[in-house]
Short mmCIF file of C-alpha atoms in Angstrom, two decimals:
data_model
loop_
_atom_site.label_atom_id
_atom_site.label_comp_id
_atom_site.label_asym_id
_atom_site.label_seq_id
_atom_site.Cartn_x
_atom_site.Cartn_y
_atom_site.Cartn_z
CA UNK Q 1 -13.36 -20.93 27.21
CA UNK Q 2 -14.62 -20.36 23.65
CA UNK Q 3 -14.15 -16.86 22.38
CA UNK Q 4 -16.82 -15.22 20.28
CA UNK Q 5 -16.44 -14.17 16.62
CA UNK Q 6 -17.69 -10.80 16.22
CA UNK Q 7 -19.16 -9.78 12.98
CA UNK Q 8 -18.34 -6.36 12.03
CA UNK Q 9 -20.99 -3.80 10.96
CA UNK Q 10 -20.81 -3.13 7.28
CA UNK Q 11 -21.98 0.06 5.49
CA UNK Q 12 -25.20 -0.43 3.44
CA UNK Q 13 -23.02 1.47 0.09
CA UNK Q 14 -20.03 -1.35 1.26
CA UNK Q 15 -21.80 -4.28 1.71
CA UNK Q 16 -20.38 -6.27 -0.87
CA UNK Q 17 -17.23 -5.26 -0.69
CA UNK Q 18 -14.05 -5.95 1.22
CA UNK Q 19 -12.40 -4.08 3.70
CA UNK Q 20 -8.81 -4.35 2.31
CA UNK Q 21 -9.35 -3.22 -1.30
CA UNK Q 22 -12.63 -2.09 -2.02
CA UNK Q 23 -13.23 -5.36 -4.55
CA UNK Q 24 -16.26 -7.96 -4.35
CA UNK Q 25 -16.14 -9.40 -0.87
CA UNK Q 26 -16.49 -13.77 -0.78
CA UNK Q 27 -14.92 -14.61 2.10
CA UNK Q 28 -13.88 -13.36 5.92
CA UNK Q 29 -10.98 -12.38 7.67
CA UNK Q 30 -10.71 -13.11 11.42
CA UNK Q 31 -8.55 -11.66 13.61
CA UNK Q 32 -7.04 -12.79 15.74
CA UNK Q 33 -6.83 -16.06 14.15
CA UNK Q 34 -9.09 -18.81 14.90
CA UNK Q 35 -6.67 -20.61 17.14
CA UNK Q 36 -6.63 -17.44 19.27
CA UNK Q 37 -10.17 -17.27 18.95
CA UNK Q 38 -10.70 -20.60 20.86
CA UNK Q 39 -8.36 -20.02 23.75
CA UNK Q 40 -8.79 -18.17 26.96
CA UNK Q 41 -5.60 -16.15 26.47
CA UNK Q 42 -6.01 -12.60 27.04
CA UNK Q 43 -5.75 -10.75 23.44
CA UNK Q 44 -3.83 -7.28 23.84
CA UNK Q 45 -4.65 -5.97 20.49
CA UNK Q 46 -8.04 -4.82 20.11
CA UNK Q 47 -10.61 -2.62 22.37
CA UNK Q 48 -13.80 -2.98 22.76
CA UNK Q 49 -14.94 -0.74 25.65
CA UNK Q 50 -13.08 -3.35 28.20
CA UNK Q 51 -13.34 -6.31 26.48
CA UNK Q 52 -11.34 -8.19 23.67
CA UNK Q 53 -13.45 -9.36 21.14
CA UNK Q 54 -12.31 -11.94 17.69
CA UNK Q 55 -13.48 -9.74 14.97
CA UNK Q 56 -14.80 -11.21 11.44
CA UNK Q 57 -14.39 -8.86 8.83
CA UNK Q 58 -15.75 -9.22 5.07
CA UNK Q 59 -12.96 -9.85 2.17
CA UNK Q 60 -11.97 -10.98 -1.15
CA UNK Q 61 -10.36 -14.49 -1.63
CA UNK Q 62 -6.97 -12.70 -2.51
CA UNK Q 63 -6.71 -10.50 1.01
CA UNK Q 64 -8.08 -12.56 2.78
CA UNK Q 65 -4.91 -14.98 1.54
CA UNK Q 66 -2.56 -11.95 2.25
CA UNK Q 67 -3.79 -11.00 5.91
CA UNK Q 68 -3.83 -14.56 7.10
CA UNK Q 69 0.04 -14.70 6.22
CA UNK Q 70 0.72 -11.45 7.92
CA UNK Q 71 2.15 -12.19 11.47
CA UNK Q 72 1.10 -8.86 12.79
CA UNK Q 73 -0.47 -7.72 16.23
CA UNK Q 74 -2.99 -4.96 15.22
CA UNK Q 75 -5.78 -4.96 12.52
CA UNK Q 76 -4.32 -1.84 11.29
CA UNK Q 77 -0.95 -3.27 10.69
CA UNK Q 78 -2.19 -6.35 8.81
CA UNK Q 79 -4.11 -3.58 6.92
CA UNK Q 80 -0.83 -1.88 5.74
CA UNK Q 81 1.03 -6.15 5.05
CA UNK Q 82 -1.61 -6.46 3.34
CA UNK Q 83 -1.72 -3.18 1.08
CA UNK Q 84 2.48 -4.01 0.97
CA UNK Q 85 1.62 -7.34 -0.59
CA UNK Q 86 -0.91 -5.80 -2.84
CA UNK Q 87 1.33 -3.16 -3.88
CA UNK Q 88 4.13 -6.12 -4.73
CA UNK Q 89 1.80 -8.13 -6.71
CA UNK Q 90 0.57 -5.51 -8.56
CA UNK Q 91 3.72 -3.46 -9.10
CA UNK Q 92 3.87 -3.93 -13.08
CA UNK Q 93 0.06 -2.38 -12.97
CA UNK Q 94 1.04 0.45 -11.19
CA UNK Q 95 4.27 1.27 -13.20
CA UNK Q 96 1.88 1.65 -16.22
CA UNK Q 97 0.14 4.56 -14.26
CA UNK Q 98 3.94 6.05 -13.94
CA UNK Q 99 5.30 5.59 -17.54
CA UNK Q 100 2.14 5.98 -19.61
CA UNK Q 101 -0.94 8.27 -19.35
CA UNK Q 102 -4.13 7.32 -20.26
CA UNK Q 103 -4.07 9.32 -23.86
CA UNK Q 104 -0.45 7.94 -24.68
CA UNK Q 105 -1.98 4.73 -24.23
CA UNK Q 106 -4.49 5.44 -26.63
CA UNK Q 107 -2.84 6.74 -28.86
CA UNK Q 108 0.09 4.57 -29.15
CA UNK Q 109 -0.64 2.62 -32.44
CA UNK Q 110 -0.33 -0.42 -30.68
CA UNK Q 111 -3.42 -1.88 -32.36
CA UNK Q 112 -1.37 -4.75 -34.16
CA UNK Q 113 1.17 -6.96 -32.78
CA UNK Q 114 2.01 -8.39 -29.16
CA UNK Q 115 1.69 -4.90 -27.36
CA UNK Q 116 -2.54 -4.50 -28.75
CA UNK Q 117 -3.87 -6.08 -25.54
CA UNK Q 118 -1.89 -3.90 -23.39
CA UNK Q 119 -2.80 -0.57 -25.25
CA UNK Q 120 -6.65 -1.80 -24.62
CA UNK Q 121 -6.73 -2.97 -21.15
CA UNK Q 122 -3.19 -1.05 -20.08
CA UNK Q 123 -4.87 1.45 -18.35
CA UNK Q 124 -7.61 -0.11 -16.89
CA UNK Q 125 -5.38 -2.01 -15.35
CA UNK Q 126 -3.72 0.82 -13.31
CA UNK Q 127 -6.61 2.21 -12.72
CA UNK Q 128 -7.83 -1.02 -10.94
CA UNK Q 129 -4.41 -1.84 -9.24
CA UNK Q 130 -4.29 2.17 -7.77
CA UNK Q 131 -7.74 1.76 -6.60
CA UNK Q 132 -7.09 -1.31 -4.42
CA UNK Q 133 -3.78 0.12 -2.92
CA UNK Q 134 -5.47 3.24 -2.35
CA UNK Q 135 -8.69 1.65 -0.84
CA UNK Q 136 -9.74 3.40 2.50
CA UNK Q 137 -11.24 1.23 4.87
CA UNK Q 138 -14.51 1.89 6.47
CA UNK Q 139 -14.63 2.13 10.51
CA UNK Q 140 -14.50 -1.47 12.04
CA UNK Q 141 -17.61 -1.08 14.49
CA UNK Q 142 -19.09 -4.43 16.61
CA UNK Q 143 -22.10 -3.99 18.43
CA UNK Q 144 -22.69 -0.89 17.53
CA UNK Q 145 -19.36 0.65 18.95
CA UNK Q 146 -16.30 1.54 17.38
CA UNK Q 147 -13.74 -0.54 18.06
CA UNK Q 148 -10.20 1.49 18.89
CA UNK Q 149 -6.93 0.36 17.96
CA UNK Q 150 -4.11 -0.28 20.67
CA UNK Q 151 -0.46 0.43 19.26
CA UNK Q 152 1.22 -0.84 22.10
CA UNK Q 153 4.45 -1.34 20.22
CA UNK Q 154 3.53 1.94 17.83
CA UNK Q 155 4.27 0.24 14.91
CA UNK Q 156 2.19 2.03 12.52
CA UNK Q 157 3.63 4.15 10.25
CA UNK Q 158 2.28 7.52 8.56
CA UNK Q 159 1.15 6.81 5.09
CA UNK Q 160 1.98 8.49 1.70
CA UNK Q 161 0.19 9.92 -1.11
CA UNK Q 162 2.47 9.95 -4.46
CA UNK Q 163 0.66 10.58 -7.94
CA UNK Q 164 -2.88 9.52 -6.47
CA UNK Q 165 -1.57 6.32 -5.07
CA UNK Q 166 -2.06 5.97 -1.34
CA UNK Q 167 0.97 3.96 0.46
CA UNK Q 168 1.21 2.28 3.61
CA UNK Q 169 4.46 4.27 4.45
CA UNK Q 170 6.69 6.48 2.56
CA UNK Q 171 9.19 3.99 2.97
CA UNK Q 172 6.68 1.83 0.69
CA UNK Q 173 6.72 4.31 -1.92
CA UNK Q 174 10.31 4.03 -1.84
CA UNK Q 175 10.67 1.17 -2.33
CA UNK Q 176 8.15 1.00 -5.42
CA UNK Q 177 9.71 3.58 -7.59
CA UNK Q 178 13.15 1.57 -6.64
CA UNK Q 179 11.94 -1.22 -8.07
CA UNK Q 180 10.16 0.45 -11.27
CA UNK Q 181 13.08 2.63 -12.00
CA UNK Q 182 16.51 0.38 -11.27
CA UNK Q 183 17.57 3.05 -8.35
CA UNK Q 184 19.57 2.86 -5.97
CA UNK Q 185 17.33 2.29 -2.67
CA UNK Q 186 19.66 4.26 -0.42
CA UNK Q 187 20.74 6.75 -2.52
CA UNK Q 188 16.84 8.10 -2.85
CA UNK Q 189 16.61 7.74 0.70
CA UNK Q 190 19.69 10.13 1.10
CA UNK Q 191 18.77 12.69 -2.07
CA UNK Q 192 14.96 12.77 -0.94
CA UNK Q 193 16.14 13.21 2.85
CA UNK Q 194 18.33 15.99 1.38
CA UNK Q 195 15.86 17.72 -0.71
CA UNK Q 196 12.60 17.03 1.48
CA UNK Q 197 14.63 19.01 4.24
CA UNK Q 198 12.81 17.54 7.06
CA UNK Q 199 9.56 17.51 5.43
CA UNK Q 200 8.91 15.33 2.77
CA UNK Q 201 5.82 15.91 0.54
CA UNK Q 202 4.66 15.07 -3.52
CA UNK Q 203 7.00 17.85 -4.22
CA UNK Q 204 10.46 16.81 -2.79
CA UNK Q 205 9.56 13.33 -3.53
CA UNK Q 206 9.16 13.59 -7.32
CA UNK Q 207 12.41 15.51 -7.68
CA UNK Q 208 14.30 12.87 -5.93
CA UNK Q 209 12.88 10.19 -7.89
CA UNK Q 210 13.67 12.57 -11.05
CA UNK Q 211 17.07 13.48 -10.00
CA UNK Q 212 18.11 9.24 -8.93
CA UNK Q 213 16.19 8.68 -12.51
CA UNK Q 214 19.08 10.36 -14.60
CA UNK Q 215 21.86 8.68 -12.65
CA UNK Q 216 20.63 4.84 -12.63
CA UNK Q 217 23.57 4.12 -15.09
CA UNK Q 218 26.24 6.00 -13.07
CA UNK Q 219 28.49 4.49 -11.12
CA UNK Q 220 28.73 5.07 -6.90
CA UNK Q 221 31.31 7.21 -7.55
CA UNK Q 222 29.61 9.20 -10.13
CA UNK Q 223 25.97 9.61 -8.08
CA UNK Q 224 28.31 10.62 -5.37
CA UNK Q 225 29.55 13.99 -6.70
CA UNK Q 226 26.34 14.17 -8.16
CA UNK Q 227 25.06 14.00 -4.62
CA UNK Q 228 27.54 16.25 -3.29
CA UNK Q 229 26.94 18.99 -6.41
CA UNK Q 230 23.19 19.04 -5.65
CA UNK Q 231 23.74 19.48 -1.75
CA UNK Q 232 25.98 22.18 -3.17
CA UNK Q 233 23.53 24.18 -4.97
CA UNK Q 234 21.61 24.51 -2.08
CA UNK Q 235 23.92 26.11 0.43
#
């Protein structure tokens, strides 16, 4: 039995643009994949009042590339592979937003030289990458009803707002400012764990990120007592 595709309403102010990131639509997403589309095999992930339709959804070339290699089970959670892979691509774009602001970059004197395209487009280029991560989706709505998400295996995880950026997870931000800064992966998990005290906002996460920052040289031994000094302080 052939399973129909099911194109999803589009607001008028987002009609040209895709559901992922917010940038030109030119292609389509459909999920489940085609192969599931064509098969009589019951589909557990999507519901539309009691049935279980093959949504088309509008996107550019690059996420559409990204969702179709995300092996995931819910729309929502190819959402946040795709935002992931985003986020990884783009992770040199984003840092500029973290080491630079917009009037350091215009003022750097970097008119001359190697570095003059990157003080012109530098920050435009953050600007772009942050808007694409942080790119809220619009309602996914097929004839005319709003189609609600089944988590059977309640995989989705709460995401994270750090210096305007919008993360799939926390554990996503993480894992970025890892990356940017040299840190120790774990050891942020532990001193934001420690500092967030069971509630881990902007606040707690920038000094954890500030604290790991002036210990990526140390040695384990060193951020250790550090670690053990800071939980210190706090008793």
């Amino acid at each position: 039995m052939i399973r129909p595709i099911i194109i999803t309403e589009t607001p008028f102010d987002k009609r040209h643009c895709c559901w992922f990131c917010g940038e030109p639509s030119q292609v389509v997403f459909i999920f489940p994949s085609y192969s599931s589309a064509f098969s009589d095999e019951s589909n557990k992930y999507l519901l539309l009042s009691n049935s279980h339709p093959v949504i088309s959804i509008p996107t550019c070339r690059e996420c559409q590339k990204f969702a179709n290699k995300a092996e995931e089970s819910t729309i929502l959670a190819v959402k946040a592979n795709v935002k992931r892979q985003l986020i990884k691509r783009y992770a040199k774009d984003l840092a500029i937003g973290v080491n630079w602001t917009e009037h350091e970059l215009a003022t750097s004197e970097f008119e001359q030289g190697n570095f003059a395209g990157f003080a012109r487009s530098g920050w435009f280029m953050y600007q772009v990458a942050k808007t694409r991560v942080s790119y809220l989706a619009w309602p996914l709505v097929a004839n005319g009803i709003e189609l609600e998400e089944i988590d059977l295996e309640e995989i989705e995880a709460e995401s994270f707002t750090f210096d305007s950026v919008l993360y799939p997870s926390l554990s996503d931000a993480i894992n970025h400012y890892a990356k940017i800064f040299l840190l120790d992966e774990h050891y942020v998990i532990a001193v934001l764990q420690h500092l967030g005290n069971g509630d881990i906002d902007e606040k707690s996460f920038a000094q954890a990120v500030r604290f790991c920052r002036l210990l990526v040289n140390a040695s384990p031994s060193e951020r250790k007592v550090a670690f053990k000094e800071l939980v210190s302080k706090s008793h």
